[in-house]
Short mmCIF file of C-alpha atoms in Angstrom, two decimals:
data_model
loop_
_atom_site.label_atom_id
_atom_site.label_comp_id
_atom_site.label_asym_id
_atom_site.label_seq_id
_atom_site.Cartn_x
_atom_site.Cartn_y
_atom_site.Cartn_z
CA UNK A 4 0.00 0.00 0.00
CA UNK A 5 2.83 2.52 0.88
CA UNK A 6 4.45 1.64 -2.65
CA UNK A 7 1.04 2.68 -4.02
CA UNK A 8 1.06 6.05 -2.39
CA UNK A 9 4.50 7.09 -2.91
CA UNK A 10 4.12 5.96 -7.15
CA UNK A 11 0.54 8.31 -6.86
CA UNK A 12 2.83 10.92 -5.09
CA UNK A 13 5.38 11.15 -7.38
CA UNK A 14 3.03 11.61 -10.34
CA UNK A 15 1.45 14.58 -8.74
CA UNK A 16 4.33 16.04 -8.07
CA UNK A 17 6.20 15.25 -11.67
CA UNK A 18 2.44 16.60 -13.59
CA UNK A 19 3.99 20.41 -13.19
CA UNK A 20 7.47 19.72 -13.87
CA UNK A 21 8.14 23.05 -15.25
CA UNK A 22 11.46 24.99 -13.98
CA UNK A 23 10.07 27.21 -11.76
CA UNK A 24 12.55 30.05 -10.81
CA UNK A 25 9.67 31.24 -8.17
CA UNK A 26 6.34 30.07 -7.71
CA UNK A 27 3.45 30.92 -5.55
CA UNK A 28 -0.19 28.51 -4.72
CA UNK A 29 -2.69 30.49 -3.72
CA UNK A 30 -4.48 27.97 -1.24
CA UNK A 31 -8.05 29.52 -0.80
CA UNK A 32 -7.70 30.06 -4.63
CA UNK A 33 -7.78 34.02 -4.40
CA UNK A 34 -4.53 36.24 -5.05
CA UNK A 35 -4.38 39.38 -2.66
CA UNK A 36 -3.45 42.81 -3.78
CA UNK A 37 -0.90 42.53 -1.01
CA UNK A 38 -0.04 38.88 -1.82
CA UNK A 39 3.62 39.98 -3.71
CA UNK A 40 5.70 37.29 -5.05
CA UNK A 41 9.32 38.43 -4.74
CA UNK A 42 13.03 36.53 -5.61
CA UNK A 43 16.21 36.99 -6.51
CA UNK A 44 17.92 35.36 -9.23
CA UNK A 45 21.24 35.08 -10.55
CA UNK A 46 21.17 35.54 -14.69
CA UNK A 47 23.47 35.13 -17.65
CA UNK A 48 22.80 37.40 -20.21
CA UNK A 49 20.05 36.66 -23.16
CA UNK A 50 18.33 34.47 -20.77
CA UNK A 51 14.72 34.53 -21.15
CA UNK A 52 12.13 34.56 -18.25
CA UNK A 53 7.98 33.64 -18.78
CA UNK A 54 5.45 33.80 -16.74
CA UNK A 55 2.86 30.76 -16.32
CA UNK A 56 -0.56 31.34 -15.01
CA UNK A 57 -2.91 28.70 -13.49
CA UNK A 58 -6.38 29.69 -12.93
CA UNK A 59 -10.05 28.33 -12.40
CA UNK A 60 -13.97 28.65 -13.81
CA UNK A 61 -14.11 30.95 -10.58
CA UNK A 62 -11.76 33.52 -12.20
CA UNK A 63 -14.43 36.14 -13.70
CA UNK A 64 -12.48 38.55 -15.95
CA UNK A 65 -11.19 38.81 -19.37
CA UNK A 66 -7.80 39.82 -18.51
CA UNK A 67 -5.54 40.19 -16.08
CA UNK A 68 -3.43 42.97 -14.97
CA UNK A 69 0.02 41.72 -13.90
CA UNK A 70 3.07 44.45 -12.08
CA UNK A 71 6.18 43.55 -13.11
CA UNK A 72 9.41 44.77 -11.22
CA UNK A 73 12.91 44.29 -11.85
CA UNK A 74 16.31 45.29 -10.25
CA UNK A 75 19.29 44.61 -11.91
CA UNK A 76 22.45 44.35 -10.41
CA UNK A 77 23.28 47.66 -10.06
CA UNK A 78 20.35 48.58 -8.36
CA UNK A 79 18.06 50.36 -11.55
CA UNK A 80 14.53 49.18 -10.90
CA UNK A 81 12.10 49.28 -14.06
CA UNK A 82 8.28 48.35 -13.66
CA UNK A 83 6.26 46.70 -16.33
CA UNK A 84 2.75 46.88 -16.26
CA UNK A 85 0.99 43.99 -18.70
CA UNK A 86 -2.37 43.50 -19.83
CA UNK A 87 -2.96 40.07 -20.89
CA UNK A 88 -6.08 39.09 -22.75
CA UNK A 89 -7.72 35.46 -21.56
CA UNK A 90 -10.93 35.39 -23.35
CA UNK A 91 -13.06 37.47 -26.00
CA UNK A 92 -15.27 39.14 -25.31
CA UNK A 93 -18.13 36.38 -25.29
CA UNK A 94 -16.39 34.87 -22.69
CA UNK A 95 -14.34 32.08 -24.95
CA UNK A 96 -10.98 31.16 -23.00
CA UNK A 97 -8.16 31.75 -25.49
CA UNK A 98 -5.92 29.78 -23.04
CA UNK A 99 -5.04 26.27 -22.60
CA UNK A 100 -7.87 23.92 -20.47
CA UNK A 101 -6.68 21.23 -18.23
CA UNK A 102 -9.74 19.95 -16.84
CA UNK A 103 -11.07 22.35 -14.30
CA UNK A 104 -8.30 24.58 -14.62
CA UNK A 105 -6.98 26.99 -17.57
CA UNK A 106 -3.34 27.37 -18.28
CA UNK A 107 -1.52 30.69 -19.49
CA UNK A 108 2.03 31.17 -20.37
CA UNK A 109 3.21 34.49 -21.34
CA UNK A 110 6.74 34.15 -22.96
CA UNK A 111 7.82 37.54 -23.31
CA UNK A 112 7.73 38.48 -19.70
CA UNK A 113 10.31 40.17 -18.96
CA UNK A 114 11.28 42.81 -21.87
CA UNK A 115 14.53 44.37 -20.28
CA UNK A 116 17.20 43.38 -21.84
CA UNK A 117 19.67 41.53 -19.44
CA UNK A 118 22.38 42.73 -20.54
CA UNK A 119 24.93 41.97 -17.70
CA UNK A 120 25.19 38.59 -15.85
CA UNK A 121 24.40 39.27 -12.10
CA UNK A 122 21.45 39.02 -9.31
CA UNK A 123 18.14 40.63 -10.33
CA UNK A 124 15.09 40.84 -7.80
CA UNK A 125 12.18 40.64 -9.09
CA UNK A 126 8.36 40.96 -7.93
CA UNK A 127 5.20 40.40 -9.31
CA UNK A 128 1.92 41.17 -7.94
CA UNK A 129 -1.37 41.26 -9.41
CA UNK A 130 -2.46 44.76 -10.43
CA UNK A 131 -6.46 44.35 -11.00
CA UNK A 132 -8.78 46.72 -8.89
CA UNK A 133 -9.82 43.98 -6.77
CA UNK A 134 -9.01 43.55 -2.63
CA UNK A 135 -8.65 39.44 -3.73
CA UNK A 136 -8.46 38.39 -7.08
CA UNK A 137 -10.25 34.79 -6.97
CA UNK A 138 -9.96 32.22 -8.82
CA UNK A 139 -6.22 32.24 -9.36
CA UNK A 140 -4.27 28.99 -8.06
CA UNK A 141 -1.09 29.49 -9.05
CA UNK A 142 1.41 32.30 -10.92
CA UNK A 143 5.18 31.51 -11.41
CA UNK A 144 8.14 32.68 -13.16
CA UNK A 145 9.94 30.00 -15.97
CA UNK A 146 13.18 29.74 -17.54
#
């Protein structure tokens, strides 16, 4: 039975086997205005960073307002503010389904140029006009 449980384990765990550089689960499914997902990462240049999104039915929006902020390693901070678009305007999802869930990757994240190796901090918070932004699971940041 324990053989059972560890082989179910290990294929929940290897189902998101993405390389997260920083990820946050939102347990209660809702992603607070204050609810800031920060790291620090050590770069090569050209290395390029995307975003991945994992949200529910619950989430009632077309879009999603993400704040993007970076520090390089000599301490200039630039924000990004980014609109994505998740459905049409009829309410179509123009994002992956994986049974309950949708699944969005944005793959131009970050549009500064790294152009010196180093530590860069980064944070990312959800910029919507909304105390809690439900229906979100799950946002991280990919190589």
């Amino acid at each position: 039975m324990l053989i059972y449980l560890f082989a179910w384990a290990s294929l929940v765990v290897s189902c998101d086997s993405r390389d997260y550089l920083s990820s946050k689960e939102f347990e209660d499914g809702c992603w607070a205005v204050t609810d800031v997902m920060n790291f620090e990462q050590d770069l090569q240049t050209a290395e390029m960073l995307s975003l991945h999104l994992k949200f529910n039915t619950e989430y009632r929006f077309q879009n999603i307002y993400l704040q993007i902020s970076v520090k390089n390693p000599q301490g200039k901070e630039t924000e990004i503010v980014h609109n994505e678009i998740l459905s049409d305007p009829l309410g179509e999802w123009k994002v992956e389904a994986s049974g309950k869930n949708y699944l969005f990757d944005l793959t131009d994240l970050i549009e500064i140029p790294f152009t010196q190796a180093g530590t860069y901090t980064f944070s990312v918070a959800q910029y919507m006009r909304e105390e809690k932004l439900c229906g979100i699971e799950k946002v991280g940041i990919l190589r």
